[in-house]
mmCIF file of C-alpha atoms (C1' of nucleotides) and ligand atoms in Angstrom:
data_model
loop_
_atom_site.group_PDB
_atom_site.id
_atom_site.type_symbol
_atom_site.label_atom_id
_atom_site.label_comp_id
_atom_site.label_asym_id
_atom_site.label_seq_id
_atom_site.Cartn_x
_atom_site.Cartn_y
_atom_site.Cartn_z
ATOM 1 C CA UNK A 1127 2.478 -68.589 -103.421
ATOM 2 C CA UNK A 1128 -0.105 -68.483 -101.019
ATOM 3 C CA UNK A 1129 -2.163 -65.378 -100.045
ATOM 4 C CA UNK A 1130 -0.427 -62.689 -98.046
ATOM 5 C CA UNK A 1131 2.832 -64.510 -97.879
ATOM 6 C CA UNK A 1132 4.988 -62.004 -99.447
ATOM 7 C CA UNK A 1133 8.550 -62.365 -97.838
ATOM 8 C CA UNK A 1134 9.525 -59.336 -95.502
ATOM 9 C CA UNK A 1135 13.056 -58.845 -94.661
ATOM 10 C CA UNK A 1136 14.415 -59.891 -91.281
ATOM 11 C CA UNK A 1137 14.916 -57.196 -88.653
ATOM 12 C CA UNK A 1138 18.766 -57.746 -89.359
ATOM 13 C CA UNK A 1139 18.079 -56.754 -92.903
ATOM 14 C CA UNK A 1140 16.061 -53.803 -92.329
ATOM 15 C CA UNK A 1141 18.729 -52.382 -89.975
ATOM 16 C CA UNK A 1142 21.258 -52.676 -92.708
ATOM 17 C CA UNK A 1143 19.310 -49.839 -94.554
ATOM 18 C CA UNK A 1144 19.128 -47.715 -91.969
ATOM 19 C CA UNK A 1145 22.569 -48.072 -91.086
ATOM 20 C CA UNK A 1146 23.755 -47.179 -94.380
ATOM 21 C CA UNK A 1147 21.469 -43.889 -94.179
ATOM 22 C CA UNK A 1148 23.210 -43.096 -91.033
ATOM 23 C CA UNK A 1149 26.854 -43.664 -92.409
ATOM 24 C CA UNK A 1150 25.753 -41.576 -95.383
ATOM 25 C CA UNK A 1151 24.610 -38.702 -93.227
ATOM 26 C CA UNK A 1152 27.932 -38.769 -91.265
ATOM 27 C CA UNK A 1153 29.823 -38.573 -94.657
ATOM 28 C CA UNK A 1154 27.553 -35.842 -96.126
ATOM 29 C CA UNK A 1155 28.598 -32.637 -94.882
ATOM 30 C CA UNK A 1156 32.179 -33.239 -95.485
ATOM 31 C CA UNK A 1157 31.350 -34.143 -99.032
ATOM 32 C CA UNK A 1158 29.403 -30.852 -99.540
ATOM 33 C CA UNK A 1159 31.840 -28.835 -97.930
ATOM 34 C CA UNK A 1160 34.923 -30.179 -100.155
ATOM 35 C CA UNK A 1161 32.831 -29.912 -103.357
ATOM 36 C CA UNK A 1162 31.955 -26.328 -102.529
ATOM 37 C CA UNK A 1163 35.447 -25.351 -101.727
ATOM 38 C CA UNK A 1164 36.893 -27.151 -104.779
ATOM 39 C CA UNK A 1165 33.971 -24.840 -106.889
ATOM 40 C CA UNK A 1166 35.141 -21.779 -105.060
ATOM 41 C CA UNK A 1167 38.728 -22.448 -106.027
ATOM 42 C CA UNK A 1168 38.038 -23.161 -109.664
ATOM 43 C CA UNK A 1169 35.659 -19.839 -110.067
ATOM 44 C CA UNK A 1170 37.454 -17.464 -108.008
ATOM 45 C CA UNK A 1171 40.763 -18.481 -107.141
ATOM 46 C CA UNK A 1172 40.061 -19.165 -103.265
ATOM 47 C CA UNK A 1173 37.636 -20.432 -100.907
ATOM 48 C CA UNK A 1174 36.738 -18.135 -98.185
ATOM 49 C CA UNK A 1175 34.857 -18.746 -95.041
ATOM 50 C CA UNK A 1176 32.235 -16.268 -95.586
ATOM 51 C CA UNK A 1177 31.507 -17.496 -99.124
ATOM 52 C CA UNK A 1178 31.077 -20.907 -97.787
ATOM 53 C CA UNK A 1179 28.901 -19.708 -95.192
ATOM 54 C CA UNK A 1180 26.823 -17.754 -97.701
ATOM 55 C CA UNK A 1181 26.138 -20.477 -100.195
ATOM 56 C CA UNK A 1182 25.268 -23.046 -97.509
ATOM 57 C CA UNK A 1183 22.978 -20.678 -95.926
ATOM 58 C CA UNK A 1184 24.493 -20.976 -92.232
ATOM 59 C CA UNK A 1185 26.328 -18.848 -89.960
ATOM 60 C CA UNK A 1186 30.229 -18.095 -90.173
ATOM 61 C CA UNK A 1187 30.815 -19.527 -86.827
ATOM 62 C CA UNK A 1188 29.281 -22.762 -87.952
ATOM 63 C CA UNK A 1189 31.600 -23.083 -90.902
ATOM 64 C CA UNK A 1190 34.708 -22.333 -88.748
ATOM 65 C CA UNK A 1191 33.632 -25.286 -86.514
ATOM 66 C CA UNK A 1192 33.050 -27.625 -89.385
ATOM 67 C CA UNK A 1193 36.271 -26.702 -90.872
ATOM 68 C CA UNK A 1194 38.280 -27.541 -87.841
ATOM 69 C CA UNK A 1195 36.598 -31.149 -88.226
ATOM 70 C CA UNK A 1196 37.555 -31.386 -91.746
ATOM 71 C CA UNK A 1197 41.075 -30.376 -90.921
ATOM 72 C CA UNK A 1198 41.333 -32.966 -88.282
ATOM 73 C CA UNK A 1199 39.990 -35.675 -90.818
ATOM 74 C CA UNK A 1200 42.795 -34.280 -93.177
ATOM 75 C CA UNK A 1201 40.514 -32.983 -95.952
ATOM 76 C CA UNK A 1202 41.607 -29.312 -95.782
ATOM 77 C CA UNK A 1203 44.654 -27.387 -94.758
ATOM 78 C CA UNK A 1204 44.134 -23.589 -93.357
ATOM 79 C CA UNK A 1205 46.171 -21.043 -91.565
ATOM 80 C CA UNK A 1206 44.542 -18.482 -89.346
ATOM 81 C CA UNK A 1207 42.725 -15.490 -91.306
ATOM 82 C CA UNK A 1208 43.718 -17.133 -94.387
ATOM 83 C CA UNK A 1209 42.013 -19.215 -97.243
ATOM 84 C CA UNK A 1210 41.070 -22.567 -97.033
ATOM 85 C CA UNK A 1211 43.085 -25.367 -99.287
ATOM 86 C CA UNK A 1212 42.045 -28.927 -99.915
ATOM 87 C CA UNK A 1213 44.530 -31.761 -99.339
ATOM 88 C CA UNK A 1214 45.366 -34.357 -102.040
ATOM 89 C CA UNK A 1215 42.615 -36.500 -100.224
ATOM 90 C CA UNK A 1216 40.327 -33.476 -100.132
ATOM 91 C CA UNK A 1217 40.388 -32.917 -103.997
ATOM 92 C CA UNK A 1218 40.176 -36.642 -104.593
ATOM 93 C CA UNK A 1219 36.658 -36.316 -102.342
ATOM 94 C CA UNK A 1220 35.619 -33.303 -104.145
ATOM 95 C CA UNK A 1221 36.151 -34.748 -107.557
ATOM 96 C CA UNK A 1222 34.406 -38.050 -106.888
ATOM 97 C CA UNK A 1223 31.331 -36.075 -105.295
ATOM 98 C CA UNK A 1224 31.296 -33.777 -108.233
ATOM 99 C CA UNK A 1225 31.146 -36.682 -110.634
ATOM 100 C CA UNK A 1226 28.261 -38.338 -108.585
ATOM 101 C CA UNK A 1227 26.388 -35.027 -107.985
ATOM 102 C CA UNK A 1228 26.525 -34.207 -111.908
ATOM 103 C CA UNK A 1229 25.115 -37.834 -112.742
ATOM 104 C CA UNK A 1230 22.295 -37.492 -110.235
ATOM 105 C CA UNK A 1231 21.484 -33.944 -111.347
ATOM 106 C CA UNK A 1232 21.352 -34.903 -115.195
ATOM 107 C CA UNK A 1233 19.549 -37.960 -114.522
ATOM 108 C CA UNK A 1234 16.733 -36.033 -112.816
ATOM 109 C CA UNK A 1235 16.853 -33.645 -115.849
ATOM 110 C CA UNK A 1236 16.616 -36.362 -118.103
ATOM 111 C CA UNK A 1237 13.690 -37.903 -116.256
ATOM 112 C CA UNK A 1238 11.689 -34.482 -116.934
ATOM 113 C CA UNK A 1239 11.811 -32.354 -113.981
ATOM 114 C CA UNK A 1240 12.883 -28.511 -114.114
ATOM 115 C CA UNK A 1241 16.409 -27.514 -113.914
ATOM 116 C CA UNK A 1242 15.412 -25.819 -110.353
ATOM 117 C CA UNK A 1243 13.893 -29.096 -109.040
ATOM 118 C CA UNK A 1244 16.982 -31.070 -110.452
ATOM 119 C CA UNK A 1245 19.373 -28.869 -108.845
ATOM 120 C CA UNK A 1246 17.674 -28.591 -105.376
ATOM 121 C CA UNK A 1247 16.633 -32.436 -105.238
ATOM 122 C CA UNK A 1248 20.026 -33.929 -106.411
ATOM 123 C CA UNK A 1249 21.798 -31.870 -103.561
ATOM 124 C CA UNK A 1250 20.306 -34.413 -100.895
ATOM 125 C CA UNK A 1251 19.762 -37.417 -103.156
ATOM 126 C CA UNK A 1252 23.358 -37.551 -104.157
ATOM 127 C CA UNK A 1253 24.453 -38.799 -100.853
ATOM 128 C CA UNK A 1254 22.157 -41.926 -100.905
ATOM 129 C CA UNK A 1255 22.902 -43.141 -104.209
ATOM 130 C CA UNK A 1256 24.913 -46.592 -104.279
ATOM 131 C CA UNK A 1257 27.527 -47.495 -107.142
ATOM 132 C CA UNK A 1258 25.019 -49.802 -108.476
ATOM 133 C CA UNK A 1259 21.952 -47.174 -108.748
ATOM 134 C CA UNK A 1260 24.562 -44.613 -110.170
ATOM 135 C CA UNK A 1261 25.402 -46.860 -113.078
ATOM 136 C CA UNK A 1262 21.796 -47.446 -113.545
ATOM 137 C CA UNK A 1263 21.316 -43.706 -113.654
ATOM 138 C CA UNK A 1264 24.501 -43.697 -116.093
ATOM 139 C CA UNK A 1265 22.730 -46.159 -118.482
ATOM 140 C CA UNK A 1266 19.660 -44.282 -118.671
ATOM 141 C CA UNK A 1267 21.374 -41.095 -119.530
ATOM 142 C CA UNK A 1268 23.250 -43.150 -122.279
ATOM 143 C CA UNK A 1269 19.975 -44.121 -123.780
ATOM 144 C CA UNK A 1270 18.191 -40.715 -123.220
ATOM 145 C CA UNK A 1271 19.576 -37.396 -124.044
ATOM 146 C CA UNK A 1272 22.727 -37.527 -121.436
ATOM 147 C CA UNK B 446 26.685 -18.356 -125.768
ATOM 148 C CA UNK B 447 30.043 -17.077 -125.307
ATOM 149 C CA UNK B 448 32.699 -19.521 -123.798
ATOM 150 C CA UNK B 449 32.540 -20.539 -120.589
ATOM 151 C CA UNK B 450 29.504 -18.228 -119.733
ATOM 152 C CA UNK B 451 27.489 -20.885 -118.285
ATOM 153 C CA UNK B 452 25.159 -19.225 -115.763
ATOM 154 C CA UNK B 453 25.966 -20.246 -112.115
ATOM 155 C CA UNK B 454 23.212 -20.007 -109.524
ATOM 156 C CA UNK B 455 23.425 -16.977 -106.881
ATOM 157 C CA UNK B 456 24.587 -17.788 -103.427
ATOM 158 C CA UNK B 457 21.352 -17.251 -102.328
ATOM 159 C CA UNK B 458 19.619 -19.497 -104.704
ATOM 160 C CA UNK B 459 22.476 -22.259 -103.680
ATOM 161 C CA UNK B 460 21.654 -21.957 -100.187
ATOM 162 C CA UNK B 461 18.105 -22.488 -100.648
ATOM 163 C CA UNK B 462 19.095 -26.469 -101.772
ATOM 164 C CA UNK B 463 21.022 -26.658 -98.602
ATOM 165 C CA UNK B 464 18.261 -25.330 -96.364
ATOM 166 C CA UNK B 465 15.853 -27.915 -97.990
ATOM 167 C CA UNK B 466 18.341 -30.716 -97.360
ATOM 168 C CA UNK B 467 18.502 -29.445 -93.789
ATOM 169 C CA UNK B 468 14.521 -29.451 -93.463
ATOM 170 C CA UNK B 469 14.529 -32.840 -94.986
ATOM 171 C CA UNK B 470 16.824 -34.450 -92.546
ATOM 172 C CA UNK B 471 14.772 -32.526 -89.587
ATOM 173 C CA UNK B 472 11.811 -34.418 -90.862
ATOM 174 C CA UNK B 473 13.462 -37.792 -91.594
ATOM 175 C CA UNK B 474 13.636 -39.384 -88.028
ATOM 176 C CA UNK B 475 9.984 -39.054 -87.614
ATOM 177 C CA UNK B 476 8.896 -40.055 -90.702
ATOM 178 C CA UNK B 477 11.061 -43.350 -90.469
ATOM 179 C CA UNK B 478 9.666 -44.102 -87.143
ATOM 180 C CA UNK B 479 6.019 -43.568 -87.814
ATOM 181 C CA UNK B 480 6.226 -45.615 -90.980
ATOM 182 C CA UNK B 481 7.908 -48.363 -88.956
ATOM 183 C CA UNK B 482 5.326 -48.182 -86.211
ATOM 184 C CA UNK B 483 2.520 -48.435 -88.740
ATOM 185 C CA UNK B 484 4.248 -51.508 -90.254
ATOM 186 C CA UNK B 485 4.505 -53.269 -86.895
ATOM 187 C CA UNK B 486 1.036 -52.434 -86.064
ATOM 188 C CA UNK B 487 -0.239 -54.056 -89.180
ATOM 189 C CA UNK B 488 2.084 -56.892 -89.366
ATOM 190 C CA UNK B 489 2.021 -58.073 -85.797
ATOM 191 C CA UNK B 490 -0.798 -55.847 -84.197
ATOM 192 C CA UNK B 491 1.468 -53.906 -81.941
ATOM 193 C CA UNK B 492 4.430 -51.700 -82.171
ATOM 194 C CA UNK B 493 6.969 -52.306 -79.179
ATOM 195 C CA UNK B 494 10.219 -50.545 -78.466
ATOM 196 C CA UNK B 495 12.465 -53.389 -78.803
ATOM 197 C CA UNK B 496 11.099 -53.921 -82.564
ATOM 198 C CA UNK B 497 11.827 -50.557 -83.519
ATOM 199 C CA UNK B 498 15.309 -50.540 -81.823
ATOM 200 C CA UNK B 499 15.872 -53.952 -83.739
ATOM 201 C CA UNK B 500 14.795 -52.830 -87.039
ATOM 202 C CA UNK B 501 16.546 -49.314 -87.051
ATOM 203 C CA UNK B 502 19.711 -50.932 -85.752
ATOM 204 C CA UNK B 503 19.990 -48.683 -82.643
ATOM 205 C CA UNK B 504 20.033 -49.108 -78.896
ATOM 206 C CA UNK B 505 16.501 -49.168 -76.905
ATOM 207 C CA UNK B 506 17.269 -45.990 -75.080
ATOM 208 C CA UNK B 507 17.801 -44.057 -78.093
ATOM 209 C CA UNK B 508 14.332 -45.428 -79.194
ATOM 210 C CA UNK B 509 12.873 -44.315 -75.953
ATOM 211 C CA UNK B 510 14.260 -40.748 -76.306
ATOM 212 C CA UNK B 511 13.171 -40.461 -79.805
ATOM 213 C CA UNK B 512 9.501 -41.425 -78.918
ATOM 214 C CA UNK B 513 9.367 -38.636 -76.386
ATOM 215 C CA UNK B 514 9.875 -36.140 -79.071
ATOM 216 C CA UNK B 515 7.494 -37.746 -81.245
ATOM 217 C CA UNK B 516 4.874 -37.426 -78.472
ATOM 218 C CA UNK B 517 5.600 -34.164 -77.943
ATOM 219 C CA UNK B 518 4.970 -33.426 -81.613
ATOM 220 C CA UNK B 519 1.691 -34.902 -81.518
ATOM 221 C CA UNK B 520 2.561 -38.107 -83.750
ATOM 222 C CA UNK B 521 2.187 -40.859 -81.167
ATOM 223 C CA UNK B 522 0.555 -41.769 -77.896
ATOM 224 C CA UNK B 523 2.031 -44.168 -75.292
ATOM 225 C CA UNK B 524 1.536 -45.118 -71.677
ATOM 226 C CA UNK B 525 4.381 -46.512 -69.337
ATOM 227 C CA UNK B 526 5.475 -49.879 -70.155
ATOM 228 C CA UNK B 527 2.915 -50.327 -72.899
ATOM 229 C CA UNK B 528 2.746 -50.414 -76.706
ATOM 230 C CA UNK B 529 2.959 -47.468 -78.921
ATOM 231 C CA UNK B 530 0.173 -46.177 -80.900
ATOM 232 C CA UNK B 531 -0.111 -43.575 -83.718
ATOM 233 C CA UNK B 532 -2.437 -40.402 -83.224
ATOM 234 C CA UNK B 533 -4.461 -39.586 -86.425
ATOM 235 C CA UNK B 534 -1.887 -37.087 -87.575
ATOM 236 C CA UNK B 535 0.863 -39.754 -87.097
ATOM 237 C CA UNK B 536 -1.021 -42.400 -89.329
ATOM 238 C CA UNK B 537 -1.340 -39.602 -91.999
ATOM 239 C CA UNK B 538 2.330 -39.105 -91.935
ATOM 240 C CA UNK B 539 2.902 -42.825 -91.812
ATOM 241 C CA UNK B 540 0.697 -43.441 -94.882
ATOM 242 C CA UNK B 541 2.290 -40.413 -96.751
ATOM 243 C CA UNK B 542 5.666 -41.881 -96.094
ATOM 244 C CA UNK B 543 4.616 -45.370 -97.438
ATOM 245 C CA UNK B 544 3.229 -43.721 -100.491
ATOM 246 C CA UNK B 545 6.281 -42.007 -101.341
ATOM 247 C CA UNK B 546 8.620 -44.656 -100.150
ATOM 248 C CA UNK B 547 6.955 -47.306 -102.304
ATOM 249 C CA UNK B 548 7.119 -45.079 -105.507
ATOM 250 C CA UNK B 549 10.945 -44.364 -104.912
ATOM 251 C CA UNK B 550 11.664 -48.113 -104.115
ATOM 252 C CA UNK B 551 9.700 -49.407 -107.310
ATOM 253 C CA UNK B 552 11.366 -46.652 -109.400
ATOM 254 C CA UNK B 553 14.663 -47.876 -108.608
ATOM 255 C CA UNK B 554 13.598 -51.430 -109.394
ATOM 256 C CA UNK B 555 12.303 -50.058 -112.839
ATOM 257 C CA UNK B 556 15.591 -48.445 -113.308
ATOM 258 C CA UNK B 557 17.218 -51.721 -113.242
ATOM 259 C CA UNK B 558 18.865 -52.041 -109.823
ATOM 260 C CA UNK B 559 18.446 -55.053 -107.749
ATOM 261 C CA UNK B 560 15.813 -55.656 -105.135
ATOM 262 C CA UNK B 561 18.499 -55.387 -102.288
ATOM 263 C CA UNK B 562 19.991 -51.854 -103.626
ATOM 264 C CA UNK B 563 16.316 -50.467 -104.251
ATOM 265 C CA UNK B 564 15.442 -51.396 -100.569
ATOM 266 C CA UNK B 565 18.516 -49.637 -99.399
ATOM 267 C CA UNK B 566 19.090 -46.642 -101.393
ATOM 268 C CA UNK B 567 15.212 -45.723 -101.236
ATOM 269 C CA UNK B 568 15.320 -45.848 -97.344
ATOM 270 C CA UNK B 569 17.736 -42.491 -97.878
ATOM 271 C CA UNK B 570 16.290 -41.099 -101.189
ATOM 272 C CA UNK B 571 12.616 -40.680 -100.119
ATOM 273 C CA UNK B 572 13.521 -38.092 -97.881
ATOM 274 C CA UNK B 573 15.048 -35.767 -100.622
ATOM 275 C CA UNK B 574 12.289 -36.278 -103.374
ATOM 276 C CA UNK B 575 10.066 -33.462 -104.189
ATOM 277 C CA UNK B 576 6.595 -33.594 -105.347
ATOM 278 C CA UNK B 577 7.575 -32.678 -108.604
ATOM 279 C CA UNK B 578 10.228 -35.368 -108.988
ATOM 280 C CA UNK B 579 7.903 -38.075 -107.648
ATOM 281 C CA UNK B 580 5.542 -37.455 -110.146
ATOM 282 C CA UNK B 581 8.201 -37.741 -112.661
ATOM 283 C CA UNK B 582 9.200 -41.189 -111.354
ATOM 284 C CA UNK B 583 5.261 -42.068 -111.114
ATOM 285 C CA UNK B 584 5.027 -41.183 -114.857
ATOM 286 C CA UNK B 585 8.362 -43.279 -115.521
ATOM 287 C CA UNK B 586 6.694 -46.248 -113.645
ATOM 288 C CA UNK B 587 3.621 -45.992 -115.687
ATOM 289 C CA UNK B 588 5.495 -46.134 -118.885
ATOM 290 C CA UNK B 589 7.726 -49.122 -117.903
ATOM 291 C CA UNK B 590 6.573 -52.152 -115.752
ATOM 292 C CA UNK B 591 5.045 -50.199 -112.946
ATOM 293 C "C1'" DT C 208 2.444 -67.921 -57.092
ATOM 294 C "C1'" DT C 209 6.455 -66.712 -57.291
ATOM 295 C "C1'" DG C 210 11.084 -66.039 -59.717
ATOM 296 C "C1'" DA C 211 13.588 -65.256 -63.803
ATOM 297 C "C1'" DA C 212 13.754 -63.524 -68.257
ATOM 298 C "C1'" DA C 213 12.137 -59.905 -71.224
ATOM 299 C "C1'" DG C 214 10.847 -55.392 -72.154
ATOM 300 C "C1'" DT C 215 11.009 -50.571 -70.623
ATOM 301 C "C1'" DT C 216 12.779 -46.357 -68.496
ATOM 302 C "C1'" DT C 217 16.114 -43.141 -66.385
ATOM 303 C "C1'" DA C 218 20.346 -41.141 -65.662
ATOM 304 C "C1'" DG C 219 24.515 -39.553 -67.502
ATOM 305 C "C1'" DC C 220 27.596 -39.222 -71.166
ATOM 306 C "C1'" DA C 221 29.482 -37.950 -76.016
ATOM 307 C "C1'" DT C 222 29.634 -35.744 -80.744
ATOM 308 C "C1'" DA C 223 27.541 -33.139 -84.604
ATOM 309 C "C1'" DG C 224 26.095 -29.313 -86.424
ATOM 310 C "C1'" DG C 225 23.223 -25.126 -85.485
ATOM 311 C "C1'" DC C 226 22.900 -20.352 -83.305
ATOM 312 C "C1'" DT C 227 24.572 -14.988 -81.142
ATOM 313 C "C1'" DA C 228 27.695 -11.913 -79.308
ATOM 314 C "C1'" DA C 229 32.213 -10.453 -78.383
ATOM 315 C "C1'" DG C 230 37.009 -9.751 -79.766
ATOM 316 C "C1'" DT C 231 41.041 -10.267 -83.083
ATOM 317 C "C1'" DT C 232 43.165 -9.527 -87.468
ATOM 318 C "C1'" DA C 233 43.753 -7.965 -92.167
ATOM 319 C "C1'" DT C 234 42.575 -4.850 -95.905
ATOM 320 C "C1'" DA C 235 40.995 -0.912 -98.477
ATOM 321 C "C1'" DT C 236 40.593 4.111 -98.438
ATOM 322 C "C1'" DG C 237 41.190 8.730 -97.662
ATOM 323 C "C1'" DC D 1008 49.870 5.992 -92.262
ATOM 324 C "C1'" DA D 1009 45.759 5.665 -89.732
ATOM 325 C "C1'" DT D 1010 41.642 3.982 -89.337
ATOM 326 C "C1'" DA D 1011 37.106 2.242 -90.858
ATOM 327 C "C1'" DT D 1012 35.336 -2.071 -92.683
ATOM 328 C "C1'" DA D 1013 35.295 -6.584 -93.744
ATOM 329 C "C1'" DA D 1014 36.751 -11.056 -92.564
ATOM 330 C "C1'" DC D 1015 37.834 -14.481 -89.129
ATOM 331 C "C1'" DT D 1016 37.987 -16.524 -84.517
ATOM 332 C "C1'" DT D 1017 36.545 -17.653 -79.715
ATOM 333 C "C1'" DA D 1018 33.394 -18.519 -76.168
ATOM 334 C "C1'" DG D 1019 29.068 -20.217 -74.631
ATOM 335 C "C1'" DC D 1020 24.701 -21.777 -75.616
ATOM 336 C "C1'" DC D 1021 21.254 -25.197 -77.473
ATOM 337 C "C1'" DT D 1022 19.064 -29.424 -79.742
ATOM 338 C "C1'" DA D 1023 19.122 -34.043 -81.913
ATOM 339 C "C1'" DT D 1024 20.738 -38.314 -82.034
ATOM 340 C "C1'" DG D 1025 23.793 -41.734 -80.652
ATOM 341 C "C1'" DC D 1026 25.985 -44.849 -76.491
ATOM 342 C "C1'" DT D 1027 26.245 -47.655 -71.742
ATOM 343 C "C1'" DA D 1028 24.651 -49.149 -67.224
ATOM 344 C "C1'" DA D 1029 21.585 -49.296 -63.750
ATOM 345 C "C1'" DA D 1030 16.801 -49.515 -61.788
ATOM 346 C "C1'" DC D 1031 12.211 -50.738 -62.761
ATOM 347 C "C1'" DT D 1032 7.802 -53.417 -64.358
ATOM 348 C "C1'" DT D 1033 5.587 -57.076 -66.728
ATOM 349 C "C1'" DT D 1034 5.209 -61.384 -68.384
ATOM 350 C "C1'" DC D 1035 5.428 -66.489 -68.705
ATOM 351 C "C1'" DA D 1036 6.734 -70.599 -66.718
ATOM 352 C "C1'" DA D 1037 7.735 -73.849 -63.334
HETATM 353 MN MN1 LIG E 1998 24.730 -32.638 -101.168
HETATM 354 MN MN1 LIG E 1999 10.440 -44.895 -95.406
HETATM 355 MN MN1 LIG E 2000 13.885 -43.327 -94.793
HETATM 356 MN MN1 LIG E 2001 19.699 -37.588 -96.693
#
DNA sequence: TTGAAAGTTTAGCATAGGCTAAGTTATATG
DNA sequence: CATATAACTTAGCCTATGCTAAACTTTCAA
């Protein structure tokens, strides 16, 4: 191949990547919420607004507003002044999220980063990992101490 | 260790991860813009609004609005109806972004995913990779076909 | 040299996701 | 059982990031 003839992707192809990122981010908050609600239910029997706000590091009112959107989206159910429950669809999303999150976090550990860094970086990375990349991470884990 | 005594992080520690993700996302758009502007200047001599909009897959007016914020942030300069330039700070951010982005993309390739998937997934992942994880990816690349 | 096309800007709208402050309900304690 | 405290909700504000439609400027070609 002649000098400086590396093929560059078309604008169309490039935009596909950014569209994927924007789609990932649209789904991200819902994914983190349902995963956290599932954790709270498993760890302490119920998921409360305050606990979610604490763990996310946001104000209570922010959680309330987001929960309304999740309810509209059919992921949770709630009654005034009561704890929060996941719908069947919510549980499914939570478990898919947990599975993916766990693989990404273990993968980072196996790559050699600290527990702390794996925990923190995986919280963002998990939402941008395609099925193909997740499989590659899984294989790496199987080869190395998974 | 007794059964089911895996130590769970405190709410404070957990919230740190989400705060990092929110901070990453605040910086993300600016990072992608300056990197793209740098690419356009290198590839075709100038960065135009329309080209940015095409590559991002958003409307022209969206780009105009975002560029105003970048100008306020001191990353670009522009005059009405003219092409866009990067400030010294803008170039620095663009080059840091390129370096990180390239490592993440090559890392995914070395992990065994397709060119296409590496290109797409790295566009989101790059913004959530800490210095420590980036170093670990670099080491992996050095060991395998980097 | 003068229009038409291409590119840029402005105006106005929407939603997501943050916040604080104030009001409401439930719960625990004396 | 009364009330203080904790938890939840509502109202109202803000910024970021999308959009369309309309107006404006530059550029290119006839
Ligand atoms: Mn997450
Ligand atoms: Mn990038
Ligand atoms: Mn990116
Ligand atoms: Mn992200």
